[in-house]
């Protein structure tokens, strides 16, 4: 199954490149179809013409896509690289530099300013590493190759809507090879939904205006359900006698079950959280809240959310992890994750996503099987579990 999926993905990519290389006709046909849809959505022919004047498919986009950072990195080094000492240092300087703006944004949107600075740092090194791919060209290349269809095609229509508003010149549309724009790395649809003009010049400029960048990230999180004053989560210690079948509960229940914060302080009095073992019971344990789930709406990855939360904690001056990450930490690759999702679905578990993104329902399904197999039910799909369930780990 896994190899079939990978071969299919490769066929999409190669098929796209070959077709353009030969005649360019499939790209022209793609644009014709898009033009009709755009017109139905109220995009003026002039806007469409301006967006795609001289635009050809970019083979480098598909190459970059294939070399994109994979899942499967061990959590410890991944988090250490995102929440590096140098990034913490720059982040503290930026927090001081923009203190008044950050206070105003936190007051308006209710999102912890350390989280905002952390995402800014992780997404674009605080705007110091801008990306220069042309958004229309990049996204059109991916959409014409049917990559993650219809996601990129819809993003192209969203980019046209932005251009039609005339607040941004065509030349402003710069982003990553995958169309993520500006310092917060918003896809065009996110820009339409969440970008805000906080400095009052009339344009939501997420490329050049730091107040606009930070307020847009805050607006994204708030509209995605961020709860003010709720921590994203924290590391905990688990007692020897712990019953690993528990994965969810209120903080009061977690206190009763013997969990403590790793820094020795008490758990919050109100609220609820999910117990998360990113690398299994042998590694660090975390209680994560609904705000952790909101961070995953920004980028659907547990490792990403944990790294953003960790960097925010360091900016706030909180200590590093109390438990070491396992030296031989195994994290399944995207192919393995997708294969596991299909396997769990075949076993009757309800699976929300077949793209390799894990949610906590999936980890509960893993727990359920681990219990049946006589393993510690920690929700971590490590090598032994994958072997037992018959999913190749690579
Ligand atoms: Ca502005």
mmCIF file of C-alpha atoms in Angstrom, residues 33-289:
data_model
loop_
_atom_site.group_PDB
_atom_site.id
_atom_site.type_symbol
_atom_site.label_atom_id
_atom_site.label_comp_id
_atom_site.label_asym_id
_atom_site.label_seq_id
_atom_site.Cartn_x
_atom_site.Cartn_y
_atom_site.Cartn_z
ATOM 1 C CA UNK A 33 -9.875 25.594 -16.879
ATOM 2 C CA UNK A 34 -8.802 27.835 -14.041
ATOM 3 C CA UNK A 35 -9.737 30.975 -15.977
ATOM 4 C CA UNK A 36 -13.300 29.746 -16.350
ATOM 5 C CA UNK A 37 -13.578 29.005 -12.615
ATOM 6 C CA UNK A 38 -12.003 32.342 -11.729
ATOM 7 C CA UNK A 39 -14.490 34.179 -13.909
ATOM 8 C CA UNK A 40 -17.377 32.393 -12.180
ATOM 9 C CA UNK A 41 -15.931 33.620 -8.868
ATOM 10 C CA UNK A 42 -15.919 37.219 -10.064
ATOM 11 C CA UNK A 43 -12.265 37.550 -11.037
ATOM 12 C CA UNK A 44 -11.902 40.141 -13.810
ATOM 13 C CA UNK A 45 -10.161 38.927 -16.997
ATOM 14 C CA UNK A 46 -7.596 41.712 -16.519
ATOM 15 C CA UNK A 47 -6.720 40.442 -13.029
ATOM 16 C CA UNK A 48 -6.298 36.915 -14.360
ATOM 17 C CA UNK A 49 -4.126 38.145 -17.228
ATOM 18 C CA UNK A 50 -1.940 40.180 -14.876
ATOM 19 C CA UNK A 51 -1.506 37.250 -12.467
ATOM 20 C CA UNK A 52 -0.347 34.816 -15.135
ATOM 21 C CA UNK A 53 1.464 37.098 -17.598
ATOM 22 C CA UNK A 54 4.603 35.218 -18.584
ATOM 23 C CA UNK A 55 4.045 32.526 -15.933
ATOM 24 C CA UNK A 56 5.406 29.101 -16.843
ATOM 25 C CA UNK A 57 5.588 25.978 -14.681
ATOM 26 C CA UNK A 58 8.642 25.971 -12.442
ATOM 27 C CA UNK A 59 10.407 22.576 -12.337
ATOM 28 C CA UNK A 60 12.354 23.755 -9.271
ATOM 29 C CA UNK A 61 9.092 23.857 -7.303
ATOM 30 C CA UNK A 62 8.524 20.129 -7.755
ATOM 31 C CA UNK A 63 12.172 19.463 -6.934
ATOM 32 C CA UNK A 64 11.909 21.501 -3.724
ATOM 33 C CA UNK A 65 8.692 19.706 -2.862
ATOM 34 C CA UNK A 66 10.415 16.339 -3.089
ATOM 35 C CA UNK A 67 13.219 17.524 -0.831
ATOM 36 C CA UNK A 68 10.850 19.101 1.693
ATOM 37 C CA UNK A 69 11.571 18.339 5.361
ATOM 38 C CA UNK A 70 10.030 14.970 6.098
ATOM 39 C CA UNK A 71 8.259 13.632 9.092
ATOM 40 C CA UNK A 72 10.358 11.030 10.765
ATOM 41 C CA UNK A 73 12.878 13.288 12.456
ATOM 42 C CA UNK A 74 13.450 12.495 16.127
ATOM 43 C CA UNK A 75 11.587 15.011 18.307
ATOM 44 C CA UNK A 76 14.538 16.068 20.482
ATOM 45 C CA UNK A 77 16.888 17.294 17.711
ATOM 46 C CA UNK A 78 13.952 18.753 15.762
ATOM 47 C CA UNK A 79 12.801 20.852 18.715
ATOM 48 C CA UNK A 80 16.395 21.781 19.578
ATOM 49 C CA UNK A 81 16.931 23.075 16.038
ATOM 50 C CA UNK A 82 13.736 25.169 16.039
ATOM 51 C CA UNK A 83 14.139 26.447 19.600
ATOM 52 C CA UNK A 84 17.896 26.968 19.253
ATOM 53 C CA UNK A 85 19.870 29.229 21.623
ATOM 54 C CA UNK A 86 20.486 31.712 18.802
ATOM 55 C CA UNK A 87 16.776 31.866 17.921
ATOM 56 C CA UNK A 88 15.925 32.340 21.600
ATOM 57 C CA UNK A 89 18.464 35.190 21.726
ATOM 58 C CA UNK A 90 17.085 36.955 18.655
ATOM 59 C CA UNK A 91 13.536 36.293 19.869
ATOM 60 C CA UNK A 92 14.237 38.012 23.181
ATOM 61 C CA UNK A 93 15.667 41.027 21.345
ATOM 62 C CA UNK A 94 12.625 41.168 19.036
ATOM 63 C CA UNK A 95 10.268 40.856 22.021
ATOM 64 C CA UNK A 96 11.950 43.859 23.643
ATOM 65 C CA UNK A 97 12.021 45.852 20.396
ATOM 66 C CA UNK A 98 8.311 45.309 19.724
ATOM 67 C CA UNK A 99 7.140 45.243 23.346
ATOM 68 C CA UNK A 100 4.484 47.957 23.020
ATOM 69 C CA UNK A 101 3.014 46.485 19.816
ATOM 70 C CA UNK A 102 3.034 42.974 21.304
ATOM 71 C CA UNK A 103 1.202 44.220 24.398
ATOM 72 C CA UNK A 104 -1.441 45.888 22.233
ATOM 73 C CA UNK A 105 -1.869 42.753 20.090
ATOM 74 C CA UNK A 106 -2.071 40.477 23.132
ATOM 75 C CA UNK A 107 -4.715 42.760 24.598
ATOM 76 C CA UNK A 108 -6.791 42.760 21.415
ATOM 77 C CA UNK A 109 -6.543 39.060 20.459
ATOM 78 C CA UNK A 110 -5.842 37.371 23.802
ATOM 79 C CA UNK A 111 -2.938 35.326 22.455
ATOM 80 C CA UNK A 112 0.236 35.029 24.558
ATOM 81 C CA UNK A 113 2.873 37.258 22.957
ATOM 82 C CA UNK A 114 5.600 34.638 23.420
ATOM 83 C CA UNK A 115 3.598 32.309 21.167
ATOM 84 C CA UNK A 116 3.393 35.049 18.511
ATOM 85 C CA UNK A 117 7.135 35.741 18.588
ATOM 86 C CA UNK A 118 7.816 31.999 18.578
ATOM 87 C CA UNK A 119 5.752 31.354 15.437
ATOM 88 C CA UNK A 120 7.305 34.408 13.772
ATOM 89 C CA UNK A 121 10.750 32.992 14.551
ATOM 90 C CA UNK A 122 9.980 29.453 13.423
ATOM 91 C CA UNK A 123 8.228 30.502 10.196
ATOM 92 C CA UNK A 124 10.705 33.069 8.872
ATOM 93 C CA UNK A 125 13.452 33.660 11.461
ATOM 94 C CA UNK A 126 11.629 36.885 12.426
ATOM 95 C CA UNK A 127 11.424 37.987 8.811
ATOM 96 C CA UNK A 128 15.179 37.741 8.365
ATOM 97 C CA UNK A 129 14.995 34.874 5.878
ATOM 98 C CA UNK A 130 12.425 36.050 3.314
ATOM 99 C CA UNK A 131 11.432 33.643 0.554
ATOM 100 C CA UNK A 132 11.407 34.813 -3.056
ATOM 101 C CA UNK A 133 9.372 32.321 -5.044
ATOM 102 C CA UNK A 134 6.634 33.854 -7.150
ATOM 103 C CA UNK A 135 3.399 32.761 -5.496
ATOM 104 C CA UNK A 136 1.301 32.453 -8.666
ATOM 105 C CA UNK A 137 4.013 30.502 -10.473
ATOM 106 C CA UNK A 138 4.728 28.155 -7.542
ATOM 107 C CA UNK A 139 1.133 27.368 -6.731
ATOM 108 C CA UNK A 140 0.157 27.024 -10.403
ATOM 109 C CA UNK A 141 2.973 24.508 -10.857
ATOM 110 C CA UNK A 142 1.725 22.402 -7.947
ATOM 111 C CA UNK A 143 -1.928 22.746 -8.906
ATOM 112 C CA UNK A 144 -1.330 21.836 -12.552
ATOM 113 C CA UNK A 145 0.557 18.727 -11.384
ATOM 114 C CA UNK A 146 -2.525 17.876 -9.289
ATOM 115 C CA UNK A 147 -0.456 17.978 -6.162
ATOM 116 C CA UNK A 148 -2.716 17.649 -3.079
ATOM 117 C CA UNK A 149 -5.612 18.335 -5.419
ATOM 118 C CA UNK A 150 -7.715 20.491 -5.041
ATOM 119 C CA UNK A 151 -5.824 22.348 -2.285
ATOM 120 C CA UNK A 152 -3.378 24.268 -4.485
ATOM 121 C CA UNK A 153 -5.951 24.963 -7.178
ATOM 122 C CA UNK A 154 -8.169 26.605 -4.562
ATOM 123 C CA UNK A 155 -5.177 28.532 -3.211
ATOM 124 C CA UNK A 156 -4.619 29.924 -6.686
ATOM 125 C CA UNK A 157 -8.202 31.191 -6.784
ATOM 126 C CA UNK A 158 -7.648 32.761 -3.349
ATOM 127 C CA UNK A 159 -4.473 34.482 -4.593
ATOM 128 C CA UNK A 160 -6.489 35.926 -7.483
ATOM 129 C CA UNK A 161 -9.010 37.308 -4.994
ATOM 130 C CA UNK A 162 -6.193 39.056 -3.123
ATOM 131 C CA UNK A 163 -4.789 40.535 -6.330
ATOM 132 C CA UNK A 164 -8.248 41.697 -7.353
ATOM 133 C CA UNK A 165 -8.520 43.788 -4.193
ATOM 134 C CA UNK A 166 -5.693 45.963 -5.541
ATOM 135 C CA UNK A 167 -4.182 46.492 -2.111
ATOM 136 C CA UNK A 168 -1.040 44.634 -3.126
ATOM 137 C CA UNK A 169 0.894 44.959 -6.384
ATOM 138 C CA UNK A 170 1.447 41.776 -8.422
ATOM 139 C CA UNK A 171 5.156 41.940 -7.543
ATOM 140 C CA UNK A 172 4.390 41.625 -3.814
ATOM 141 C CA UNK A 173 3.254 38.002 -4.170
ATOM 142 C CA UNK A 174 6.381 36.295 -2.878
ATOM 143 C CA UNK A 175 6.510 33.168 -0.769
ATOM 144 C CA UNK A 176 7.893 29.689 -0.273
ATOM 145 C CA UNK A 177 8.070 27.139 -3.105
ATOM 146 C CA UNK A 178 4.691 25.930 -1.825
ATOM 147 C CA UNK A 179 3.060 29.359 -1.864
ATOM 148 C CA UNK A 180 3.325 30.218 1.838
ATOM 149 C CA UNK A 181 3.532 33.989 1.890
ATOM 150 C CA UNK A 182 5.422 36.541 3.915
ATOM 151 C CA UNK A 183 6.802 36.435 7.428
ATOM 152 C CA UNK A 184 3.992 34.294 8.909
ATOM 153 C CA UNK A 185 3.997 31.967 5.859
ATOM 154 C CA UNK A 186 0.274 32.231 5.125
ATOM 155 C CA UNK A 187 -1.212 30.434 2.145
ATOM 156 C CA UNK A 188 -3.439 32.811 0.130
ATOM 157 C CA UNK A 189 -6.649 31.427 1.685
ATOM 158 C CA UNK A 190 -5.220 32.108 5.160
ATOM 159 C CA UNK A 191 -4.291 35.609 4.077
ATOM 160 C CA UNK A 192 -7.902 36.227 2.999
ATOM 161 C CA UNK A 193 -9.240 34.865 6.295
ATOM 162 C CA UNK A 194 -6.731 36.095 8.851
ATOM 163 C CA UNK A 195 -4.342 38.799 7.620
ATOM 164 C CA UNK A 196 -4.977 42.148 9.313
ATOM 165 C CA UNK A 197 -3.719 45.705 8.978
ATOM 166 C CA UNK A 198 -2.503 46.548 12.468
ATOM 167 C CA UNK A 199 -0.271 49.532 11.678
ATOM 168 C CA UNK A 200 -3.176 51.353 10.034
ATOM 169 C CA UNK A 201 -1.721 52.058 6.588
ATOM 170 C CA UNK A 202 -4.659 50.390 4.857
ATOM 171 C CA UNK A 203 -2.904 47.175 3.766
ATOM 172 C CA UNK A 204 -2.364 43.875 5.570
ATOM 173 C CA UNK A 205 1.322 43.714 4.702
ATOM 174 C CA UNK A 206 2.599 40.386 6.060
ATOM 175 C CA UNK A 207 5.844 40.808 4.063
ATOM 176 C CA UNK A 208 7.144 44.087 5.492
ATOM 177 C CA UNK A 209 5.103 45.301 8.482
ATOM 178 C CA UNK A 210 5.997 43.600 11.773
ATOM 179 C CA UNK A 211 2.803 44.843 13.513
ATOM 180 C CA UNK A 212 0.744 43.377 10.635
ATOM 181 C CA UNK A 213 2.713 40.094 10.793
ATOM 182 C CA UNK A 214 2.266 39.630 14.541
ATOM 183 C CA UNK A 215 -1.392 40.700 14.586
ATOM 184 C CA UNK A 216 -2.167 38.407 11.635
ATOM 185 C CA UNK A 217 -0.678 35.417 13.480
ATOM 186 C CA UNK A 218 -2.690 36.392 16.578
ATOM 187 C CA UNK A 219 -5.881 36.733 14.540
ATOM 188 C CA UNK A 220 -5.262 33.331 12.925
ATOM 189 C CA UNK A 221 -4.884 31.644 16.311
ATOM 190 C CA UNK A 222 -7.778 33.472 17.956
ATOM 191 C CA UNK A 223 -10.162 32.665 15.112
ATOM 192 C CA UNK A 224 -8.959 29.061 15.234
ATOM 193 C CA UNK A 225 -10.121 28.831 18.837
ATOM 194 C CA UNK A 226 -7.195 30.054 20.949
ATOM 195 C CA UNK A 227 -8.244 30.448 24.575
ATOM 196 C CA UNK A 228 -6.662 33.381 26.449
ATOM 197 C CA UNK A 229 -4.640 32.522 29.541
ATOM 198 C CA UNK A 230 -4.685 28.782 28.834
ATOM 199 C CA UNK A 231 -1.159 27.344 28.506
ATOM 200 C CA UNK A 232 -0.465 25.243 25.376
ATOM 201 C CA UNK A 233 0.682 22.537 27.736
ATOM 202 C CA UNK A 234 3.720 21.604 29.786
ATOM 203 C CA UNK A 235 5.983 18.706 30.618
ATOM 204 C CA UNK A 236 4.819 16.430 33.428
ATOM 205 C CA UNK A 237 6.190 13.602 35.532
ATOM 206 C CA UNK A 238 4.230 10.356 35.608
ATOM 207 C CA UNK A 239 4.237 8.204 38.773
ATOM 208 C CA UNK A 240 5.588 4.616 38.770
ATOM 209 C CA UNK A 241 2.145 3.138 39.389
ATOM 210 C CA UNK A 242 0.469 5.126 36.631
ATOM 211 C CA UNK A 243 -2.372 3.498 34.704
ATOM 212 C CA UNK A 244 -1.386 4.273 31.119
ATOM 213 C CA UNK A 245 -4.891 3.620 29.808
ATOM 214 C CA UNK A 246 -5.795 7.199 30.806
ATOM 215 C CA UNK A 247 -5.187 9.700 28.039
ATOM 216 C CA UNK A 248 -7.659 12.499 28.731
ATOM 217 C CA UNK A 249 -9.004 14.321 31.758
ATOM 218 C CA UNK A 250 -9.385 17.513 33.721
ATOM 219 C CA UNK A 251 -6.341 18.925 35.481
ATOM 220 C CA UNK A 252 -8.007 17.897 38.755
ATOM 221 C CA UNK A 253 -8.209 14.297 37.502
ATOM 222 C CA UNK A 254 -4.595 14.369 36.348
ATOM 223 C CA UNK A 255 -3.552 15.605 39.781
ATOM 224 C CA UNK A 256 -5.492 12.703 41.350
ATOM 225 C CA UNK A 257 -3.726 10.277 39.001
ATOM 226 C CA UNK A 258 -0.401 11.509 40.356
ATOM 227 C CA UNK A 259 0.846 13.728 37.528
ATOM 228 C CA UNK A 260 2.949 16.762 38.423
ATOM 229 C CA UNK A 261 4.490 19.494 36.338
ATOM 230 C CA UNK A 262 8.121 18.685 35.592
ATOM 231 C CA UNK A 263 9.194 21.953 37.238
ATOM 232 C CA UNK A 264 7.483 20.808 40.452
ATOM 233 C CA UNK A 265 4.651 23.335 40.411
ATOM 234 C CA UNK A 266 0.990 22.384 40.733
ATOM 235 C CA UNK A 267 -1.258 21.724 37.740
ATOM 236 C CA UNK A 268 -3.789 24.481 36.906
ATOM 237 C CA UNK A 269 -6.990 24.388 38.965
ATOM 238 C CA UNK A 270 -9.346 24.419 35.980
ATOM 239 C CA UNK A 271 -9.242 23.095 32.444
ATOM 240 C CA UNK A 272 -8.520 19.792 30.787
ATOM 241 C CA UNK A 273 -5.666 18.229 28.916
ATOM 242 C CA UNK A 274 -4.480 15.239 26.914
ATOM 243 C CA UNK A 275 -1.499 13.160 28.012
ATOM 244 C CA UNK A 276 1.035 13.000 25.190
ATOM 245 C CA UNK A 277 4.157 10.838 24.953
ATOM 246 C CA UNK A 278 5.847 12.039 21.739
ATOM 247 C CA UNK A 279 8.552 9.355 21.954
ATOM 248 C CA UNK A 280 6.804 6.804 24.120
ATOM 249 C CA UNK A 281 6.671 6.269 27.864
ATOM 250 C CA UNK A 282 10.491 6.275 28.084
ATOM 251 C CA UNK A 283 10.731 9.886 26.903
ATOM 252 C CA UNK A 284 9.309 13.195 28.117
ATOM 253 C CA UNK A 285 5.553 13.314 28.865
ATOM 254 C CA UNK A 286 3.338 16.340 28.281
ATOM 255 C CA UNK A 287 -0.152 17.465 29.185
ATOM 256 C CA UNK A 288 -1.394 19.435 26.181
ATOM 257 C CA UNK A 289 -4.517 21.599 26.046
#
